[in-house]
Structures are given as C-alpha cells and as structure tokens.
JSON list of C-alpha atoms in Angstrom, two decimals:
[
{"chain": "A", "resi": 1, "resn": "MET", "atom": "CA", "xyz": [63.41, -33.75, 27.36]},
{"chain": "A", "resi": 2, "resn": "PRO", "atom": "CA", "xyz": [60.74, -31.22, 28.18]},
{"chain": "A", "resi": 3, "resn": "SER", "atom": "CA", "xyz": [61.91, -27.73, 29.10]},
{"chain": "A", "resi": 4, "resn": "VAL", "atom": "CA", "xyz": [58.79, -26.96, 31.13]},
{"chain": "A", "resi": 5, "resn": "VAL", "atom": "CA", "xyz": [59.10, -26.94, 34.93]},
{"chain": "A", "resi": 6, "resn": "ASN", "atom": "CA", "xyz": [56.06, -27.55, 37.10]},
{"chain": "A", "resi": 7, "resn": "PHE", "atom": "CA", "xyz": [56.17, -25.15, 40.07]},
{"chain": "A", "resi": 8, "resn": "ASN", "atom": "CA", "xyz": [52.92, -26.37, 41.60]},
{"chain": "A", "resi": 9, "resn": "MET", "atom": "CA", "xyz": [54.72, -28.80, 43.86]},
{"chain": "A", "resi": 10, "resn": "ILE", "atom": "CA", "xyz": [58.33, -29.00, 44.95]},
{"chain": "A", "resi": 11, "resn": "TYR", "atom": "CA", "xyz": [59.84, -32.46, 45.15]},
{"chain": "A", "resi": 12, "resn": "LEU", "atom": "CA", "xyz": [62.80, -33.76, 47.07]},
{"chain": "A", "resi": 13, "resn": "SER", "atom": "CA", "xyz": [63.80, -36.93, 45.30]},
{"chain": "A", "resi": 14, "resn": "ASP", "atom": "CA", "xyz": [60.49, -38.68, 44.51]},
{"chain": "A", "resi": 15, "resn": "ARG", "atom": "CA", "xyz": [58.42, -37.28, 47.44]},
{"chain": "A", "resi": 16, "resn": "PRO", "atom": "CA", "xyz": [56.59, -33.95, 47.67]},
{"chain": "A", "resi": 17, "resn": "LEU", "atom": "CA", "xyz": [57.96, -31.40, 50.11]},
{"chain": "A", "resi": 18, "resn": "ASN", "atom": "CA", "xyz": [55.58, -30.95, 53.01]},
{"chain": "A", "resi": 19, "resn": "THR", "atom": "CA", "xyz": [56.14, -27.35, 54.12]},
{"chain": "A", "resi": 20, "resn": "VAL", "atom": "CA", "xyz": [53.99, -27.70, 57.23]},
{"chain": "A", "resi": 21, "resn": "LYS", "atom": "CA", "xyz": [56.05, -30.63, 58.44]},
{"chain": "A", "resi": 22, "resn": "ILE", "atom": "CA", "xyz": [59.32, -28.80, 57.77]},
{"chain": "A", "resi": 23, "resn": "THR", "atom": "CA", "xyz": [58.06, -25.63, 59.45]},
{"chain": "A", "resi": 24, "resn": "THR", "atom": "CA", "xyz": [57.04, -27.63, 62.52]},
{"chain": "A", "resi": 25, "resn": "ARG", "atom": "CA", "xyz": [60.43, -29.32, 62.68]},
{"chain": "A", "resi": 26, "resn": "LEU", "atom": "CA", "xyz": [62.22, -25.99, 62.37]},
{"chain": "A", "resi": 27, "resn": "LEU", "atom": "CA", "xyz": [60.07, -24.53, 65.12]},
{"chain": "A", "resi": 28, "resn": "PHE", "atom": "CA", "xyz": [60.90, -27.39, 67.47]},
{"chain": "A", "resi": 29, "resn": "PHE", "atom": "CA", "xyz": [64.57, -27.12, 66.56]},
{"chain": "A", "resi": 30, "resn": "PHE", "atom": "CA", "xyz": [64.68, -23.40, 67.44]},
{"chain": "A", "resi": 31, "resn": "LEU", "atom": "CA", "xyz": [62.74, -24.01, 70.65]},
{"chain": "A", "resi": 32, "resn": "PHE", "atom": "CA", "xyz": [65.25, -26.71, 71.55]},
{"chain": "A", "resi": 33, "resn": "LEU", "atom": "CA", "xyz": [68.12, -24.29, 70.95]},
{"chain": "A", "resi": 34, "resn": "LEU", "atom": "CA", "xyz": [66.38, -21.62, 72.97]},
{"chain": "A", "resi": 35, "resn": "PHE", "atom": "CA", "xyz": [65.81, -23.78, 76.02]},
{"chain": "A", "resi": 36, "resn": "THR", "atom": "CA", "xyz": [69.10, -25.67, 75.98]},
{"chain": "A", "resi": 37, "resn": "GLY", "atom": "CA", "xyz": [71.80, -23.37, 74.70]},
{"chain": "A", "resi": 38, "resn": "CYS", "atom": "CA", "xyz": [70.68, -19.83, 75.30]},
{"chain": "A", "resi": 39, "resn": "SER", "atom": "CA", "xyz": [69.97, -19.58, 79.00]},
{"chain": "A", "resi": 40, "resn": "ARG", "atom": "CA", "xyz": [70.02, -16.17, 80.63]},
{"chain": "A", "resi": 41, "resn": "SER", "atom": "CA", "xyz": [71.94, -17.45, 83.62]},
{"chain": "A", "resi": 42, "resn": "GLY", "atom": "CA", "xyz": [74.71, -18.58, 81.31]},
{"chain": "A", "resi": 43, "resn": "ASP", "atom": "CA", "xyz": [74.74, -15.18, 79.65]},
{"chain": "A", "resi": 44, "resn": "LEU", "atom": "CA", "xyz": [74.73, -13.51, 83.06]},
{"chain": "A", "resi": 45, "resn": "ASN", "atom": "CA", "xyz": [77.65, -15.57, 84.35]},
{"chain": "A", "resi": 46, "resn": "SER", "atom": "CA", "xyz": [79.60, -15.07, 81.14]},
{"chain": "A", "resi": 47, "resn": "SER", "atom": "CA", "xyz": [79.03, -11.31, 81.19]},
{"chain": "A", "resi": 48, "resn": "ILE", "atom": "CA", "xyz": [79.97, -11.06, 84.88]},
{"chain": "A", "resi": 49, "resn": "GLU", "atom": "CA", "xyz": [83.24, -12.86, 84.10]},
{"chain": "A", "resi": 50, "resn": "LYS", "atom": "CA", "xyz": [83.89, -10.46, 81.23]},
{"chain": "A", "resi": 51, "resn": "MET", "atom": "CA", "xyz": [83.40, -7.51, 83.61]},
{"chain": "A", "resi": 52, "resn": "LYS", "atom": "CA", "xyz": [86.65, -8.69, 85.27]},
{"chain": "A", "resi": 53, "resn": "ASP", "atom": "CA", "xyz": [88.64, -8.62, 82.02]},
{"chain": "A", "resi": 54, "resn": "GLU", "atom": "CA", "xyz": [91.71, -6.36, 81.82]},
{"chain": "A", "resi": 55, "resn": "ASN", "atom": "CA", "xyz": [90.52, -4.88, 78.52]},
{"chain": "A", "resi": 56, "resn": "PRO", "atom": "CA", "xyz": [88.08, -1.98, 79.06]},
{"chain": "A", "resi": 57, "resn": "SER", "atom": "CA", "xyz": [86.45, -2.67, 75.68]},
{"chain": "A", "resi": 58, "resn": "ILE", "atom": "CA", "xyz": [85.51, -6.17, 76.84]},
{"chain": "A", "resi": 59, "resn": "ARG", "atom": "CA", "xyz": [84.10, -4.77, 80.10]},
{"chain": "A", "resi": 60, "resn": "TRP", "atom": "CA", "xyz": [82.19, -2.13, 78.13]},
{"chain": "A", "resi": 61, "resn": "GLN", "atom": "CA", "xyz": [80.65, -4.79, 75.87]},
{"chain": "A", "resi": 62, "resn": "ALA", "atom": "CA", "xyz": [79.82, -6.93, 78.89]},
{"chain": "A", "resi": 63, "resn": "SER", "atom": "CA", "xyz": [77.92, -4.07, 80.50]},
{"chain": "A", "resi": 64, "resn": "LEU", "atom": "CA", "xyz": [75.86, -3.70, 77.33]},
{"chain": "A", "resi": 65, "resn": "ALA", "atom": "CA", "xyz": [75.08, -7.42, 77.46]},
{"chain": "A", "resi": 66, "resn": "LEU", "atom": "CA", "xyz": [74.11, -7.12, 81.13]},
{"chain": "A", "resi": 67, "resn": "ALA", "atom": "CA", "xyz": [71.64, -4.38, 80.22]},
{"chain": "A", "resi": 68, "resn": "GLU", "atom": "CA", "xyz": [69.82, -6.87, 77.99]},
{"chain": "A", "resi": 69, "resn": "ILE", "atom": "CA", "xyz": [69.64, -9.43, 80.81]},
{"chain": "A", "resi": 70, "resn": "GLY", "atom": "CA", "xyz": [67.77, -7.05, 83.08]},
{"chain": "A", "resi": 71, "resn": "GLU", "atom": "CA", "xyz": [67.18, -7.20, 86.84]},
{"chain": "A", "resi": 72, "resn": "PRO", "atom": "CA", "xyz": [69.58, -10.07, 87.66]},
{"chain": "A", "resi": 73, "resn": "ALA", "atom": "CA", "xyz": [72.40, -7.90, 86.27]},
{"chain": "A", "resi": 74, "resn": "VAL", "atom": "CA", "xyz": [71.83, -4.90, 88.56]},
{"chain": "A", "resi": 75, "resn": "GLU", "atom": "CA", "xyz": [74.45, -5.79, 91.19]},
{"chain": "A", "resi": 76, "resn": "PRO", "atom": "CA", "xyz": [77.32, -6.33, 88.72]},
{"chain": "A", "resi": 77, "resn": "LEU", "atom": "CA", "xyz": [76.39, -3.08, 86.98]},
{"chain": "A", "resi": 78, "resn": "ILE", "atom": "CA", "xyz": [76.36, -1.19, 90.27]},
{"chain": "A", "resi": 79, "resn": "SER", "atom": "CA", "xyz": [79.87, -2.54, 90.90]},
{"chain": "A", "resi": 80, "resn": "ALA", "atom": "CA", "xyz": [80.92, -1.35, 87.43]},
{"chain": "A", "resi": 81, "resn": "ILE", "atom": "CA", "xyz": [80.05, 2.24, 88.36]},
{"chain": "A", "resi": 82, "resn": "LYS", "atom": "CA", "xyz": [83.36, 2.20, 90.27]},
{"chain": "A", "resi": 83, "resn": "ASP", "atom": "CA", "xyz": [85.41, 0.89, 87.30]},
{"chain": "A", "resi": 84, "resn": "ASN", "atom": "CA", "xyz": [88.68, 2.69, 86.47]},
{"chain": "A", "resi": 85, "resn": "ASP", "atom": "CA", "xyz": [87.60, 3.28, 82.86]},
{"chain": "A", "resi": 86, "resn": "PRO", "atom": "CA", "xyz": [85.09, 6.12, 82.30]},
{"chain": "A", "resi": 87, "resn": "GLY", "atom": "CA", "xyz": [83.60, 4.35, 79.25]},
{"chain": "A", "resi": 88, "resn": "VAL", "atom": "CA", "xyz": [82.80, 1.30, 81.34]},
{"chain": "A", "resi": 89, "resn": "ARG", "atom": "CA", "xyz": [81.29, 3.48, 84.07]},
{"chain": "A", "resi": 90, "resn": "GLU", "atom": "CA", "xyz": [79.21, 5.34, 81.50]},
{"chain": "A", "resi": 91, "resn": "SER", "atom": "CA", "xyz": [77.87, 2.16, 79.89]},
{"chain": "A", "resi": 92, "resn": "ALA", "atom": "CA", "xyz": [77.10, 0.65, 83.31]},
{"chain": "A", "resi": 93, "resn": "VAL", "atom": "CA", "xyz": [75.12, 3.75, 84.25]},
{"chain": "A", "resi": 94, "resn": "GLN", "atom": "CA", "xyz": [73.26, 3.64, 80.91]},
{"chain": "A", "resi": 95, "resn": "ALA", "atom": "CA", "xyz": [72.45, -0.02, 81.48]},
{"chain": "A", "resi": 96, "resn": "LEU", "atom": "CA", "xyz": [71.05, 0.70, 84.94]},
{"chain": "A", "resi": 97, "resn": "GLY", "atom": "CA", "xyz": [68.82, 3.37, 83.43]},
{"chain": "A", "resi": 98, "resn": "GLN", "atom": "CA", "xyz": [67.60, 0.88, 80.85]},
{"chain": "A", "resi": 99, "resn": "ILE", "atom": "CA", "xyz": [66.80, -1.73, 83.51]},
{"chain": "A", "resi": 100, "resn": "LYS", "atom": "CA", "xyz": [65.02, 0.86, 85.71]},
{"chain": "A", "resi": 101, "resn": "ASP", "atom": "CA", "xyz": [65.59, -0.94, 89.00]},
{"chain": "A", "resi": 102, "resn": "PRO", "atom": "CA", "xyz": [64.85, 1.34, 91.99]},
{"chain": "A", "resi": 103, "resn": "GLY", "atom": "CA", "xyz": [67.71, -0.32, 93.88]},
{"chain": "A", "resi": 104, "resn": "ALA", "atom": "CA", "xyz": [70.13, 1.51, 91.59]},
{"chain": "A", "resi": 105, "resn": "VAL", "atom": "CA", "xyz": [69.01, 5.01, 92.63]},
{"chain": "A", "resi": 106, "resn": "LYS", "atom": "CA", "xyz": [71.51, 5.46, 95.47]},
{"chain": "A", "resi": 107, "resn": "PRO", "atom": "CA", "xyz": [74.57, 4.32, 93.43]},
{"chain": "A", "resi": 108, "resn": "LEU", "atom": "CA", "xyz": [73.40, 6.48, 90.52]},
{"chain": "A", "resi": 109, "resn": "MET", "atom": "CA", "xyz": [73.14, 9.48, 92.85]},
{"chain": "A", "resi": 110, "resn": "ALA", "atom": "CA", "xyz": [76.77, 8.83, 93.79]},
{"chain": "A", "resi": 111, "resn": "ALA", "atom": "CA", "xyz": [77.67, 8.63, 90.07]},
{"chain": "A", "resi": 112, "resn": "LEU", "atom": "CA", "xyz": [76.44, 12.22, 89.69]},
{"chain": "A", "resi": 113, "resn": "LYS", "atom": "CA", "xyz": [79.71, 13.19, 91.40]},
{"chain": "A", "resi": 114, "resn": "ASP", "atom": "CA", "xyz": [81.87, 11.15, 89.01]},
{"chain": "A", "resi": 115, "resn": "SER", "atom": "CA", "xyz": [84.99, 12.87, 87.68]},
{"chain": "A", "resi": 116, "resn": "ASN", "atom": "CA", "xyz": [83.77, 12.34, 84.10]},
{"chain": "A", "resi": 117, "resn": "PRO", "atom": "CA", "xyz": [80.99, 14.69, 82.91]},
{"chain": "A", "resi": 118, "resn": "TYR", "atom": "CA", "xyz": [79.59, 12.05, 80.52]},
{"chain": "A", "resi": 119, "resn": "VAL", "atom": "CA", "xyz": [79.15, 9.63, 83.40]},
{"chain": "A", "resi": 120, "resn": "GLN", "atom": "CA", "xyz": [77.45, 12.40, 85.39]},
{"chain": "A", "resi": 121, "resn": "GLU", "atom": "CA", "xyz": [75.03, 13.16, 82.57]},
{"chain": "A", "resi": 122, "resn": "GLU", "atom": "CA", "xyz": [74.24, 9.49, 81.93]},
{"chain": "A", "resi": 123, "resn": "ALA", "atom": "CA", "xyz": [73.64, 9.03, 85.67]},
{"chain": "A", "resi": 124, "resn": "ALA", "atom": "CA", "xyz": [71.17, 11.91, 85.58]},
{"chain": "A", "resi": 125, "resn": "LEU", "atom": "CA", "xyz": [69.41, 10.40, 82.56]},
{"chain": "A", "resi": 126, "resn": "ALA", "atom": "CA", "xyz": [69.29, 7.00, 84.27]},
{"chain": "A", "resi": 127, "resn": "LEU", "atom": "CA", "xyz": [67.78, 8.57, 87.37]},
{"chain": "A", "resi": 128, "resn": "GLN", "atom": "CA", "xyz": [65.19, 10.26, 85.18]},
{"chain": "A", "resi": 129, "resn": "GLU", "atom": "CA", "xyz": [64.31, 6.88, 83.66]},
{"chain": "A", "resi": 130, "resn": "ILE", "atom": "CA", "xyz": [63.91, 5.29, 87.08]},
{"chain": "A", "resi": 131, "resn": "THR", "atom": "CA", "xyz": [62.20, 8.12, 88.97]},
{"chain": "A", "resi": 132, "resn": "GLY", "atom": "CA", "xyz": [60.41, 9.97, 86.18]},
{"chain": "A", "resi": 133, "resn": "GLY", "atom": "CA", "xyz": [61.91, 13.31, 87.26]},
{"chain": "A", "resi": 134, "resn": "SER", "atom": "CA", "xyz": [63.69, 15.80, 85.03]},
{"chain": "A", "resi": 135, "resn": "TYR", "atom": "CA", "xyz": [67.31, 14.77, 84.60]},
{"chain": "A", "resi": 136, "resn": "ALA", "atom": "CA", "xyz": [68.62, 18.35, 84.80]},
{"chain": "A", "resi": 137, "resn": "LYS", "atom": "CA", "xyz": [67.63, 18.59, 88.45]},
{"chain": "A", "resi": 138, "resn": "PHE", "atom": "CA", "xyz": [70.00, 15.72, 89.23]},
{"chain": "A", "resi": 139, "resn": "LEU", "atom": "CA", "xyz": [73.07, 17.37, 87.71]},
{"chain": "A", "resi": 140, "resn": "PRO", "atom": "CA", "xyz": [75.15, 19.26, 90.25]},
{"chain": "A", "resi": 141, "resn": "GLY", "atom": "CA", "xyz": [75.77, 22.87, 89.27]},
{"chain": "A", "resi": 142, "resn": "LYS", "atom": "CA", "xyz": [73.51, 22.76, 86.20]},
{"chain": "A", "resi": 143, "resn": "ASP", "atom": "CA", "xyz": [70.57, 25.05, 85.68]},
{"chain": "A", "resi": 144, "resn": "THR", "atom": "CA", "xyz": [67.15, 23.42, 85.57]},
{"chain": "A", "resi": 145, "resn": "ALA", "atom": "CA", "xyz": [66.09, 25.21, 82.37]},
{"chain": "A", "resi": 146, "resn": "ARG", "atom": "CA", "xyz": [67.57, 22.41, 80.33]}
]
C-alpha cells in the first residue's frame, strides 16, 4: 500500500467533493434558518414575555435583547423604566439610548429623577445619544464642567 496521499482533490467515497456545490447548499440552509426560525417578531414577543418574569436577572437580560431588536422594542423598554429593580431600570435606559428613538426622550427625562444615581446617569447618557447634547446638562444638581 502506498503511503503517499494526494491532496489535490478530496474525495467522499468515489466522487470528488465539489466545494462550490457544498458552499451553495450551506448558504441556502443558513438563509432558510434565518427566514424561518429567527424572526425578530418572535424575539420581540419572547423578550416582552421575559420582561414580566419574577427574576430581575431575566428581566435585565430581556432588556438587553430588546436593545438589539431596535425601534419595535421602545414601548416595552419605556415600561421597564418603572421596574422595581434598579438594574432592570438601568439596562432599559441604556437600551433606549442605544436605539435612539426620539419618542423615549420624555420618559428618559423622568428617569433623571430616579432614586438610583446609576439610572440617573444612564438616562443622561441616553438623552445625549438621542439629542446630541452634553449629558452633564441633563443631570440634576451636577455641574456642567463634566
């Protein structure tokens, strides 16, 4: 038996492997998965349901997922600004800043008065993202030299 291997062509059984054909099939497979199993509306509905979970960590993770969805997630994130958990409120405010929807300005202005200073600061940063203004001017009682 020869110990030399020919690497010029790869064979599966007795037929040569056609890489173009396999690449095309893989491409169609991933496109199929994309359009059938990974719909944004499904992700949106799932994340909205998770925002109702008793566990604040689940709600926090859901708000991060909503940030990736974008504009359709603005209303659930605005509702999350009133969550009992400050971590959830903070992540909701961050998500709204990432989405940059002008409809979130009024709720974010209200979040500047949150009892948690981290929520206040994230609200100011989110407002800066949306309006383009300096975030320090949004913080109550803070100097603008920041």
